[in-house]
Amino acid sequence: MKRIFTLFATLIACAGIANAQATVESATPQEQVTFANEVKTEKDAPAFKSEAQIKAEKAAARKERNTIEFNATLNGSLAHFNDKWLSVNGNTNSLTGIGNILFTHTYTKGKFTIGTKVTGKLGYAYNFTSNEDSSTVSKSQDEWFIQTSPAYVISKSWNVGGTLSMRSQFANGWNSTDKAARKLTSTGFAPAYLIASIGVTYVCPNAKFPIKINIAPLSMNATFVTNQTVRDFYYADKFGAGTDSSTLTLEQQNTPYVYGLTLRNKNQRYEGGSSIQVDFDKTFGKKGIFRYRTTLYSFYGWINQVAQQSDSKKWNADPANAGNPLQYESIAPTVRWENTIDIKATKYFSTQLYFQLYYNKAQNKSVQTQTVLGVGLAYTFKNK
């Protein structure tokens, strides 16, 4: 009996061990635990910029893209003679003053650039006499000019683009200093000149020789005389006061009489053709003591020339017009050449010499020139 009990206990123990081994082998292994570093390093973290830093970067970008210059001068001269000198030479005591401004702005972004130029000048002369009532004031200089030139750079020396400019004056112009008898000869937008052109521009890559040459195969010049009083003055001067325009011949109606306009043009005239403009602006010396600026512009209205020739042929070919032939004067190139020399004695004291040559056959068949020398105050601002 004891042997049977011992055998039975042994069997139960073996069965337990076998069951334990089967359970361990069939158990699923535990999943391996991994650790992920989710903390961002300094390299991946977004850079923090203060508001002041952002403003500074924007200001630096604006300065890099924008080049600005502003120059203002006030020049004057005084001439005084005593009574003995006046009695012999007949001169007049006079005081003149001329103000000039120059503003240029160039915006550049990539290969696109747009340049803006604004100039203005206004001058008066006061002539003294022994009789204060007869002292006179006359205008010596008067002009404002605005130009914008967008362009796209196609190479180191060439760009393609256009130019749009307008030129007129600030104040009225008179034919006499006598207030009772004087007549209005010019005013704002009488005349005014509008120029629009499309072409290519050569820019010298050598900074020591800053020359620009614009060649515009297609260009348009427009002249406006919007004031009727101005037109009436030149009409009376050309054809006689009180002359009925309907009695004028066709040739007279096509004759320029006021700033290049004819009676058939009324108050505006448009010319189509080609133009060329040369600009040079260089400062000499480390302190910019000497500066020379020049602009040479020439326009030839060949499109109008062809149109006038065609119009004339059609008119004259009609037998009904045999007794009233239509003729036009040949169109000549318009030339405007401006030169300015600035000499700075000190930071705020300068001398300026200005010379202009102008030829426009429609206005005057002779060459017009003017020379102005002034000494006075000057102020210049540049952001670069």
mmCIF file of C-alpha atoms in Angstrom:
data_model
loop_
_atom_site.group_PDB
_atom_site.id
_atom_site.type_symbol
_atom_site.label_atom_id
_atom_site.label_comp_id
_atom_site.label_asym_id
_atom_site.label_seq_id
_atom_site.Cartn_x
_atom_site.Cartn_y
_atom_site.Cartn_z
ATOM 1 C CA MET A 1 0.000 0.000 0.000
ATOM 2 C CA LYS A 2 2.825 2.291 0.902
ATOM 3 C CA ARG A 3 4.460 1.559 -2.463
ATOM 4 C CA ILE A 4 1.233 2.385 -4.300
ATOM 5 C CA PHE A 5 0.922 5.763 -2.486
ATOM 6 C CA THR A 6 4.537 6.592 -3.263
ATOM 7 C CA LEU A 7 4.066 5.795 -6.978
ATOM 8 C CA PHE A 8 0.872 7.853 -7.121
ATOM 9 C CA ALA A 9 2.613 10.891 -5.548
ATOM 10 C CA THR A 10 5.469 10.529 -8.011
ATOM 11 C CA LEU A 11 3.055 10.545 -10.999
ATOM 12 C CA ILE A 12 1.265 13.691 -9.715
ATOM 13 C CA ALA A 13 4.595 15.516 -9.314
ATOM 14 C CA CYS A 14 5.729 14.606 -12.864
ATOM 15 C CA ALA A 15 2.418 15.744 -14.297
ATOM 16 C CA GLY A 16 2.754 19.148 -12.550
ATOM 17 C CA ILE A 17 6.268 19.671 -13.880
ATOM 18 C CA ALA A 18 5.145 18.720 -17.413
ATOM 19 C CA ASN A 19 2.191 21.114 -17.207
ATOM 20 C CA ALA A 20 4.443 23.940 -16.005
ATOM 21 C CA GLN A 21 6.875 23.369 -18.902
ATOM 22 C CA ALA A 22 4.010 23.378 -21.430
ATOM 23 C CA THR A 23 2.671 26.704 -20.061
ATOM 24 C CA VAL A 24 6.028 28.481 -20.231
ATOM 25 C CA GLU A 25 6.710 27.367 -23.793
ATOM 26 C CA SER A 26 3.288 28.431 -25.055
ATOM 27 C CA ALA A 27 3.372 31.911 -23.431
ATOM 28 C CA THR A 28 3.718 34.924 -25.856
ATOM 29 C CA PRO A 29 6.901 36.891 -25.360
ATOM 30 C CA GLN A 30 6.569 40.457 -23.951
ATOM 31 C CA GLU A 31 6.846 43.360 -26.499
ATOM 32 C CA GLN A 32 10.203 45.145 -26.446
ATOM 33 C CA VAL A 33 10.051 48.618 -24.933
ATOM 34 C CA THR A 34 11.661 51.391 -27.007
ATOM 35 C CA PHE A 35 12.402 54.978 -26.013
ATOM 36 C CA ALA A 36 11.936 57.889 -28.571
ATOM 37 C CA ASN A 37 13.681 61.241 -28.141
ATOM 38 C CA GLU A 38 10.891 63.706 -28.972
ATOM 39 C CA VAL A 39 12.775 66.730 -27.645
ATOM 40 C CA LYS A 40 13.749 69.066 -30.625
ATOM 41 C CA THR A 41 17.361 69.948 -30.891
ATOM 42 C CA GLU A 42 18.617 73.513 -31.271
ATOM 43 C CA LYS A 43 19.296 72.850 -34.954
ATOM 44 C CA ASP A 44 15.669 71.873 -35.732
ATOM 45 C CA ALA A 45 14.051 74.465 -33.508
ATOM 46 C CA PRO A 46 12.677 77.583 -35.260
ATOM 47 C CA ALA A 47 14.920 80.635 -34.913
ATOM 48 C CA PHE A 48 13.514 83.344 -32.705
ATOM 49 C CA LYS A 49 13.684 86.913 -34.038
ATOM 50 C CA SER A 50 12.783 89.946 -32.071
ATOM 51 C CA GLU A 51 10.581 92.670 -33.531
ATOM 52 C CA ALA A 52 13.545 95.038 -33.632
ATOM 53 C CA GLN A 53 15.600 92.499 -35.596
ATOM 54 C CA ILE A 54 12.792 91.994 -38.114
ATOM 55 C CA LYS A 55 12.455 95.752 -38.616
ATOM 56 C CA ALA A 56 16.213 96.093 -39.074
ATOM 57 C CA GLU A 57 16.265 93.344 -41.724
ATOM 58 C CA LYS A 58 13.361 94.964 -43.616
ATOM 59 C CA ALA A 59 15.077 98.346 -43.487
ATOM 60 C CA ALA A 60 18.297 96.818 -44.834
ATOM 61 C CA ALA A 61 16.359 95.154 -47.691
ATOM 62 C CA ARG A 62 14.663 98.448 -48.583
ATOM 63 C CA LYS A 63 17.980 100.289 -48.611
ATOM 64 C CA GLU A 64 19.520 97.604 -50.799
ATOM 65 C CA ARG A 65 16.703 97.854 -53.354
ATOM 66 C CA ASN A 66 16.223 101.640 -53.271
ATOM 67 C CA THR A 67 18.746 104.312 -54.218
ATOM 68 C CA ILE A 68 17.634 107.868 -53.410
ATOM 69 C CA GLU A 69 19.192 111.262 -53.994
ATOM 70 C CA PHE A 70 17.762 114.704 -53.255
ATOM 71 C CA ASN A 71 19.551 117.917 -54.138
ATOM 72 C CA ALA A 72 18.315 121.486 -53.622
ATOM 73 C CA THR A 73 20.076 124.753 -54.428
ATOM 74 C CA LEU A 74 19.174 128.400 -54.009
ATOM 75 C CA ASN A 75 21.326 130.694 -56.115
ATOM 76 C CA GLY A 76 21.257 134.456 -56.440
ATOM 77 C CA SER A 77 23.109 137.445 -57.766
ATOM 78 C CA LEU A 78 23.060 141.172 -57.058
ATOM 79 C CA ALA A 79 24.119 143.972 -59.391
ATOM 80 C CA HIS A 80 24.315 147.516 -58.015
ATOM 81 C CA PHE A 81 25.566 150.706 -59.671
ATOM 82 C CA ASN A 82 25.699 154.225 -58.267
ATOM 83 C CA ASP A 83 23.909 157.137 -59.909
ATOM 84 C CA LYS A 84 27.029 158.336 -61.734
ATOM 85 C CA TRP A 85 27.569 154.904 -63.288
ATOM 86 C CA LEU A 86 23.919 154.653 -64.290
ATOM 87 C CA SER A 87 23.954 158.087 -65.883
ATOM 88 C CA VAL A 88 26.818 157.071 -68.163
ATOM 89 C CA ASN A 89 26.215 153.385 -68.889
ATOM 90 C CA GLY A 90 22.472 153.090 -68.449
ATOM 91 C CA ASN A 91 22.551 149.787 -66.546
ATOM 92 C CA THR A 92 19.909 148.680 -64.065
ATOM 93 C CA ASN A 93 20.286 147.574 -60.474
ATOM 94 C CA SER A 94 18.914 144.051 -60.178
ATOM 95 C CA LEU A 95 18.461 141.180 -57.787
ATOM 96 C CA THR A 96 17.931 137.650 -59.084
ATOM 97 C CA GLY A 97 17.150 134.392 -57.375
ATOM 98 C CA ILE A 98 16.869 130.857 -58.786
ATOM 99 C CA GLY A 99 15.784 127.717 -56.950
ATOM 100 C CA ASN A 100 16.610 124.229 -58.242
ATOM 101 C CA ILE A 101 15.612 120.761 -57.044
ATOM 102 C CA LEU A 102 16.744 117.331 -58.222
ATOM 103 C CA PHE A 103 15.256 114.059 -56.992
ATOM 104 C CA THR A 104 16.205 110.622 -58.297
ATOM 105 C CA HIS A 105 14.990 107.218 -57.160
ATOM 106 C CA THR A 106 15.956 103.791 -58.461
ATOM 107 C CA TYR A 107 14.192 100.614 -57.360
ATOM 108 C CA THR A 108 15.827 97.271 -58.171
ATOM 109 C CA LYS A 109 14.553 93.763 -57.531
ATOM 110 C CA GLY A 110 16.229 90.943 -59.360
ATOM 111 C CA LYS A 111 16.448 91.872 -63.026
ATOM 112 C CA PHE A 112 13.649 94.420 -62.824
ATOM 113 C CA THR A 113 14.436 98.085 -62.246
ATOM 114 C CA ILE A 114 12.474 101.309 -62.373
ATOM 115 C CA GLY A 115 14.027 104.753 -62.268
ATOM 116 C CA THR A 116 12.258 108.010 -61.415
ATOM 117 C CA LYS A 117 13.610 111.515 -61.916
ATOM 118 C CA VAL A 118 12.063 114.829 -60.854
ATOM 119 C CA THR A 119 13.590 118.242 -61.531
ATOM 120 C CA GLY A 120 12.336 121.757 -61.022
ATOM 121 C CA LYS A 121 13.649 125.276 -61.402
ATOM 122 C CA LEU A 122 12.071 128.652 -60.817
ATOM 123 C CA GLY A 123 13.800 132.031 -60.955
ATOM 124 C CA TYR A 124 12.862 135.706 -60.881
ATOM 125 C CA ALA A 125 14.718 138.954 -61.462
ATOM 126 C CA TYR A 126 13.814 142.202 -59.735
ATOM 127 C CA ASN A 127 14.997 145.332 -61.543
ATOM 128 C CA PHE A 128 15.337 148.462 -59.388
ATOM 129 C CA THR A 129 14.757 151.982 -60.697
ATOM 130 C CA SER A 130 14.722 155.395 -59.059
ATOM 131 C CA ASN A 131 10.951 155.355 -59.348
ATOM 132 C CA GLU A 132 9.613 152.475 -57.253
ATOM 133 C CA ASP A 133 6.419 152.337 -59.326
ATOM 134 C CA SER A 134 8.435 151.501 -62.434
ATOM 135 C CA SER A 135 10.487 148.737 -60.796
ATOM 136 C CA THR A 136 9.781 145.441 -62.527
ATOM 137 C CA VAL A 137 9.778 141.744 -61.790
ATOM 138 C CA SER A 138 10.405 139.247 -64.572
ATOM 139 C CA LYS A 139 10.639 135.463 -64.675
ATOM 140 C CA SER A 140 14.050 134.143 -65.664
ATOM 141 C CA GLN A 141 13.663 130.354 -65.167
ATOM 142 C CA ASP A 142 10.583 128.155 -64.924
ATOM 143 C CA GLU A 143 10.284 124.426 -65.566
ATOM 144 C CA TRP A 144 9.298 121.151 -63.918
ATOM 145 C CA PHE A 145 10.064 117.695 -65.284
ATOM 146 C CA ILE A 146 8.983 114.173 -64.253
ATOM 147 C CA GLN A 147 10.268 110.944 -65.810
ATOM 148 C CA THR A 148 9.829 107.258 -65.013
ATOM 149 C CA SER A 149 11.684 104.444 -66.769
ATOM 150 C CA PRO A 150 10.828 100.792 -66.035
ATOM 151 C CA ALA A 151 13.264 98.277 -67.498
ATOM 152 C CA TYR A 152 14.269 94.606 -67.497
ATOM 153 C CA VAL A 153 17.952 93.690 -67.491
ATOM 154 C CA ILE A 154 18.884 91.294 -70.290
ATOM 155 C CA SER A 155 22.678 91.433 -69.919
ATOM 156 C CA LYS A 156 25.423 93.206 -68.035
ATOM 157 C CA SER A 157 25.269 96.244 -70.306
ATOM 158 C CA TRP A 158 21.800 96.168 -71.870
ATOM 159 C CA ASN A 159 18.225 96.380 -70.684
ATOM 160 C CA VAL A 160 14.882 96.684 -72.442
ATOM 161 C CA GLY A 161 12.045 98.894 -71.295
ATOM 162 C CA GLY A 162 10.199 102.149 -71.775
ATOM 163 C CA THR A 163 10.238 105.801 -70.765
ATOM 164 C CA LEU A 164 7.379 108.136 -69.898
ATOM 165 C CA SER A 165 8.022 111.821 -69.149
ATOM 166 C CA MET A 166 6.136 115.104 -68.786
ATOM 167 C CA ARG A 167 7.497 118.655 -68.870
ATOM 168 C CA SER A 168 5.781 121.997 -68.206
ATOM 169 C CA GLN A 169 6.077 125.096 -65.978
ATOM 170 C CA PHE A 170 4.944 126.448 -62.601
ATOM 171 C CA ALA A 171 3.977 130.091 -63.149
ATOM 172 C CA ASN A 172 2.582 132.420 -65.819
ATOM 173 C CA GLY A 173 4.801 133.949 -68.474
ATOM 174 C CA TRP A 174 4.217 137.411 -69.957
ATOM 175 C CA ASN A 175 5.458 139.281 -73.006
ATOM 176 C CA SER A 176 6.114 142.451 -71.006
ATOM 177 C CA THR A 177 6.791 143.672 -67.489
ATOM 178 C CA ASP A 178 4.155 146.381 -67.876
ATOM 179 C CA LYS A 179 1.190 145.030 -65.917
ATOM 180 C CA ALA A 180 -1.289 147.223 -67.782
ATOM 181 C CA ALA A 181 -0.283 146.157 -71.289
ATOM 182 C CA ARG A 182 1.241 142.710 -70.880
ATOM 183 C CA LYS A 183 -0.191 139.590 -72.530
ATOM 184 C CA LEU A 184 -0.115 135.999 -71.287
ATOM 185 C CA THR A 185 2.324 133.938 -73.362
ATOM 186 C CA SER A 186 2.620 130.748 -71.283
ATOM 187 C CA THR A 187 1.233 129.062 -68.193
ATOM 188 C CA GLY A 188 0.850 125.609 -66.656
ATOM 189 C CA PHE A 189 0.255 123.024 -69.427
ATOM 190 C CA ALA A 190 0.522 125.746 -72.033
ATOM 191 C CA PRO A 191 2.792 124.422 -73.260
ATOM 192 C CA ALA A 192 3.320 120.910 -71.878
ATOM 193 C CA TYR A 193 5.311 118.108 -73.463
ATOM 194 C CA LEU A 194 4.625 114.383 -73.078
ATOM 195 C CA ILE A 195 7.132 111.763 -74.281
ATOM 196 C CA ALA A 196 6.583 107.996 -74.370
ATOM 197 C CA SER A 197 9.056 105.550 -75.894
ATOM 198 C CA ILE A 198 9.949 101.848 -76.031
ATOM 199 C CA GLY A 199 13.433 100.572 -76.751
ATOM 200 C CA VAL A 200 16.739 99.377 -75.367
ATOM 201 C CA THR A 201 19.273 101.084 -73.120
ATOM 202 C CA TYR A 202 23.025 100.602 -72.997
ATOM 203 C CA VAL A 203 24.567 101.096 -69.540
ATOM 204 C CA CYS A 204 28.341 101.280 -69.385
ATOM 205 C CA PRO A 205 29.582 98.563 -66.990
ATOM 206 C CA ASN A 206 32.548 100.755 -66.012
ATOM 207 C CA ALA A 207 31.472 102.791 -62.974
ATOM 208 C CA LYS A 208 34.118 105.404 -63.780
ATOM 209 C CA PHE A 209 32.298 106.263 -67.009
ATOM 210 C CA PRO A 210 28.566 106.304 -66.089
ATOM 211 C CA ILE A 211 26.975 106.833 -69.489
ATOM 212 C CA LYS A 212 23.535 105.622 -70.575
ATOM 213 C CA ILE A 213 22.323 105.511 -74.171
ATOM 214 C CA ASN A 214 18.633 104.881 -74.822
ATOM 215 C CA ILE A 215 17.589 103.939 -78.355
ATOM 216 C CA ALA A 216 13.827 103.945 -78.936
ATOM 217 C CA PRO A 217 12.685 102.777 -82.405
ATOM 218 C CA LEU A 218 9.126 103.691 -81.407
ATOM 219 C CA SER A 219 8.586 107.018 -79.702
ATOM 220 C CA MET A 220 5.702 109.438 -79.316
ATOM 221 C CA ASN A 221 5.915 113.173 -78.620
ATOM 222 C CA ALA A 222 2.831 115.140 -77.656
ATOM 223 C CA THR A 223 2.521 118.917 -77.245
ATOM 224 C CA PHE A 224 -0.356 120.519 -75.346
ATOM 225 C CA VAL A 225 -1.423 124.174 -75.234
ATOM 226 C CA THR A 226 -4.540 124.002 -73.087
ATOM 227 C CA ASN A 227 -4.976 127.732 -72.411
ATOM 228 C CA GLN A 228 -7.149 129.607 -74.921
ATOM 229 C CA THR A 229 -5.682 133.014 -73.967
ATOM 230 C CA VAL A 230 -2.184 131.810 -74.857
ATOM 231 C CA ARG A 231 -3.386 130.440 -78.191
ATOM 232 C CA ASP A 232 -5.217 133.695 -78.971
ATOM 233 C CA PHE A 233 -2.075 135.747 -78.313
ATOM 234 C CA TYR A 234 0.046 133.743 -80.755
ATOM 235 C CA TYR A 235 -2.794 133.601 -83.290
ATOM 236 C CA ALA A 236 -3.001 137.410 -83.325
ATOM 237 C CA ASP A 237 0.798 137.639 -83.551
ATOM 238 C CA LYS A 238 0.903 135.237 -86.527
ATOM 239 C CA PHE A 239 -2.219 136.070 -88.548
ATOM 240 C CA GLY A 240 -3.320 139.427 -87.150
ATOM 241 C CA ALA A 241 -5.847 140.294 -84.478
ATOM 242 C CA GLY A 242 -9.448 139.872 -85.582
ATOM 243 C CA THR A 243 -8.610 137.623 -88.555
ATOM 244 C CA ASP A 244 -11.344 135.088 -89.263
ATOM 245 C CA SER A 245 -9.761 131.628 -89.316
ATOM 246 C CA SER A 246 -12.198 130.497 -92.029
ATOM 247 C CA THR A 247 -10.597 132.954 -94.446
ATOM 248 C CA LEU A 248 -7.128 131.451 -94.071
ATOM 249 C CA THR A 249 -5.748 129.210 -96.771
ATOM 250 C CA LEU A 250 -5.176 125.521 -96.190
ATOM 251 C CA GLU A 251 -1.431 126.147 -96.081
ATOM 252 C CA GLN A 252 -1.889 128.787 -93.372
ATOM 253 C CA GLN A 253 -4.069 126.421 -91.358
ATOM 254 C CA ASN A 254 -1.228 123.883 -91.475
ATOM 255 C CA THR A 255 1.408 126.428 -90.434
ATOM 256 C CA PRO A 256 2.649 126.084 -86.817
ATOM 257 C CA TYR A 257 1.869 129.243 -84.862
ATOM 258 C CA VAL A 258 1.896 128.355 -81.138
ATOM 259 C CA TYR A 259 4.592 126.033 -79.730
ATOM 260 C CA GLY A 260 4.462 123.896 -82.884
ATOM 261 C CA LEU A 261 0.674 123.564 -83.040
ATOM 262 C CA THR A 262 -1.366 124.443 -86.120
ATOM 263 C CA LEU A 263 -5.011 125.519 -86.318
ATOM 264 C CA ARG A 264 -5.919 121.996 -87.453
ATOM 265 C CA ASN A 265 -4.225 120.573 -84.333
ATOM 266 C CA LYS A 266 -6.419 122.782 -82.103
ATOM 267 C CA ASN A 267 -4.920 122.419 -78.586
ATOM 268 C CA GLN A 268 -2.784 119.274 -78.911
ATOM 269 C CA ARG A 269 -0.408 117.689 -81.361
ATOM 270 C CA TYR A 270 0.954 114.128 -81.522
ATOM 271 C CA GLU A 271 4.065 113.010 -83.372
ATOM 272 C CA GLY A 272 5.299 109.479 -83.931
ATOM 273 C CA GLY A 273 8.842 108.467 -84.765
ATOM 274 C CA SER A 274 12.110 107.418 -83.148
ATOM 275 C CA SER A 275 14.309 108.938 -80.471
ATOM 276 C CA ILE A 276 17.716 108.652 -78.862
ATOM 277 C CA GLN A 277 18.829 109.941 -75.469
ATOM 278 C CA VAL A 278 22.296 110.074 -73.920
ATOM 279 C CA ASP A 279 22.730 110.631 -70.159
ATOM 280 C CA PHE A 280 25.973 111.185 -68.291
ATOM 281 C CA ASP A 281 26.257 112.015 -64.584
ATOM 282 C CA LYS A 282 29.618 111.869 -62.837
ATOM 283 C CA THR A 283 31.028 113.285 -59.595
ATOM 284 C CA PHE A 284 34.732 113.990 -59.407
ATOM 285 C CA GLY A 285 36.883 114.022 -56.281
ATOM 286 C CA LYS A 286 36.568 112.041 -53.057
ATOM 287 C CA LYS A 287 34.326 114.691 -51.503
ATOM 288 C CA GLY A 288 32.256 115.244 -54.653
ATOM 289 C CA ILE A 289 33.481 118.798 -55.167
ATOM 290 C CA PHE A 290 32.867 118.767 -58.941
ATOM 291 C CA ARG A 291 29.839 117.219 -60.667
ATOM 292 C CA TYR A 292 28.900 117.233 -64.347
ATOM 293 C CA ARG A 293 25.480 116.194 -65.654
ATOM 294 C CA THR A 294 24.411 116.219 -69.276
ATOM 295 C CA THR A 295 21.419 114.964 -71.247
ATOM 296 C CA LEU A 296 21.214 114.925 -75.037
ATOM 297 C CA TYR A 297 17.792 114.092 -76.500
ATOM 298 C CA SER A 298 16.814 113.947 -80.160
ATOM 299 C CA PHE A 299 13.506 112.971 -81.753
ATOM 300 C CA TYR A 300 12.617 112.549 -85.409
ATOM 301 C CA GLY A 301 8.920 112.262 -86.333
ATOM 302 C CA TRP A 302 9.307 110.119 -89.423
ATOM 303 C CA ILE A 303 5.846 108.585 -88.967
ATOM 304 C CA ASN A 304 4.254 112.041 -89.235
ATOM 305 C CA GLN A 305 6.467 112.820 -92.225
ATOM 306 C CA VAL A 306 5.197 109.744 -94.090
ATOM 307 C CA ALA A 307 1.581 110.484 -93.136
ATOM 308 C CA GLN A 308 1.845 114.123 -94.277
ATOM 309 C CA GLN A 309 3.355 113.130 -97.617
ATOM 310 C CA SER A 310 0.560 110.619 -98.199
ATOM 311 C CA ASP A 311 -2.088 113.172 -97.200
ATOM 312 C CA SER A 312 -0.585 115.790 -99.497
ATOM 313 C CA LYS A 313 -0.470 113.418 -102.489
ATOM 314 C CA LYS A 314 -4.107 112.402 -102.082
ATOM 315 C CA TRP A 315 -5.238 116.021 -101.746
ATOM 316 C CA ASN A 316 -3.266 117.305 -104.720
ATOM 317 C CA ALA A 317 -4.294 114.346 -106.931
ATOM 318 C CA ASP A 318 -7.935 115.436 -106.688
ATOM 319 C CA PRO A 319 -8.728 117.805 -109.612
ATOM 320 C CA ALA A 320 -11.125 119.724 -107.345
ATOM 321 C CA ASN A 321 -8.148 120.879 -105.263
ATOM 322 C CA ALA A 322 -6.027 122.043 -108.167
ATOM 323 C CA GLY A 323 -6.383 125.685 -107.172
ATOM 324 C CA ASN A 324 -5.627 125.037 -103.481
ATOM 325 C CA PRO A 325 -2.644 122.683 -103.222
ATOM 326 C CA LEU A 326 -1.711 121.232 -99.865
ATOM 327 C CA GLN A 327 1.901 121.534 -98.775
ATOM 328 C CA TYR A 328 3.711 120.660 -95.561
ATOM 329 C CA GLU A 329 7.083 121.777 -94.323
ATOM 330 C CA SER A 330 9.568 118.948 -94.004
ATOM 331 C CA ILE A 331 9.980 117.682 -90.445
ATOM 332 C CA ALA A 332 13.414 118.178 -88.883
ATOM 333 C CA PRO A 333 14.773 116.378 -85.805
ATOM 334 C CA THR A 334 14.142 118.030 -82.447
ATOM 335 C CA VAL A 335 17.274 118.421 -80.301
ATOM 336 C CA ARG A 336 17.519 119.303 -76.608
ATOM 337 C CA TRP A 337 20.948 119.365 -74.944
ATOM 338 C CA GLU A 338 21.233 120.251 -71.239
ATOM 339 C CA ASN A 339 24.462 120.668 -69.249
ATOM 340 C CA THR A 340 24.847 121.319 -65.526
ATOM 341 C CA ILE A 341 28.097 121.846 -63.634
ATOM 342 C CA ASP A 342 28.010 121.910 -59.822
ATOM 343 C CA ILE A 343 31.050 123.061 -57.861
ATOM 344 C CA LYS A 344 30.872 122.695 -54.080
ATOM 345 C CA ALA A 345 33.095 125.077 -52.154
ATOM 346 C CA THR A 346 31.774 123.787 -48.822
ATOM 347 C CA LYS A 347 29.075 121.388 -47.685
ATOM 348 C CA TYR A 348 26.328 123.999 -48.026
ATOM 349 C CA PHE A 349 27.829 126.468 -50.507
ATOM 350 C CA SER A 350 28.071 125.841 -54.246
ATOM 351 C CA THR A 351 28.334 127.362 -57.699
ATOM 352 C CA GLN A 352 26.182 126.124 -60.568
ATOM 353 C CA LEU A 353 26.571 126.683 -64.301
ATOM 354 C CA TYR A 354 23.690 125.648 -66.569
ATOM 355 C CA PHE A 355 23.666 125.663 -70.372
ATOM 356 C CA GLN A 356 20.900 124.484 -72.695
ATOM 357 C CA LEU A 357 20.698 124.236 -76.472
ATOM 358 C CA TYR A 358 17.260 123.665 -77.993
ATOM 359 C CA TYR A 359 16.122 123.290 -81.584
ATOM 360 C CA ASN A 360 12.542 122.673 -82.657
ATOM 361 C CA LYS A 361 11.758 123.756 -86.204
ATOM 362 C CA ALA A 362 8.023 123.742 -85.540
ATOM 363 C CA GLN A 363 8.528 126.427 -82.874
ATOM 364 C CA ASN A 364 11.500 128.380 -84.168
ATOM 365 C CA LYS A 365 13.681 127.814 -87.194
ATOM 366 C CA SER A 366 16.722 129.103 -85.286
ATOM 367 C CA VAL A 367 18.710 127.416 -82.518
ATOM 368 C CA GLN A 368 17.805 128.619 -79.019
ATOM 369 C CA THR A 369 20.366 128.732 -76.189
ATOM 370 C CA GLN A 370 20.466 129.863 -72.586
ATOM 371 C CA THR A 371 23.253 130.135 -70.008
ATOM 372 C CA VAL A 372 22.763 130.649 -66.283
ATOM 373 C CA LEU A 373 25.487 131.084 -63.653
ATOM 374 C CA GLY A 374 24.491 131.084 -59.999
ATOM 375 C CA VAL A 375 26.194 131.071 -56.601
ATOM 376 C CA GLY A 376 24.388 130.165 -53.418
ATOM 377 C CA LEU A 377 23.301 127.547 -50.926
ATOM 378 C CA ALA A 378 23.055 123.820 -51.604
ATOM 379 C CA TYR A 379 21.808 120.737 -49.752
ATOM 380 C CA THR A 380 22.275 117.119 -50.803
ATOM 381 C CA PHE A 381 20.899 113.884 -49.324
ATOM 382 C CA LYS A 382 21.824 110.357 -50.407
ATOM 383 C CA ASN A 383 20.890 107.058 -48.793
ATOM 384 C CA LYS A 384 23.988 105.343 -50.184
#
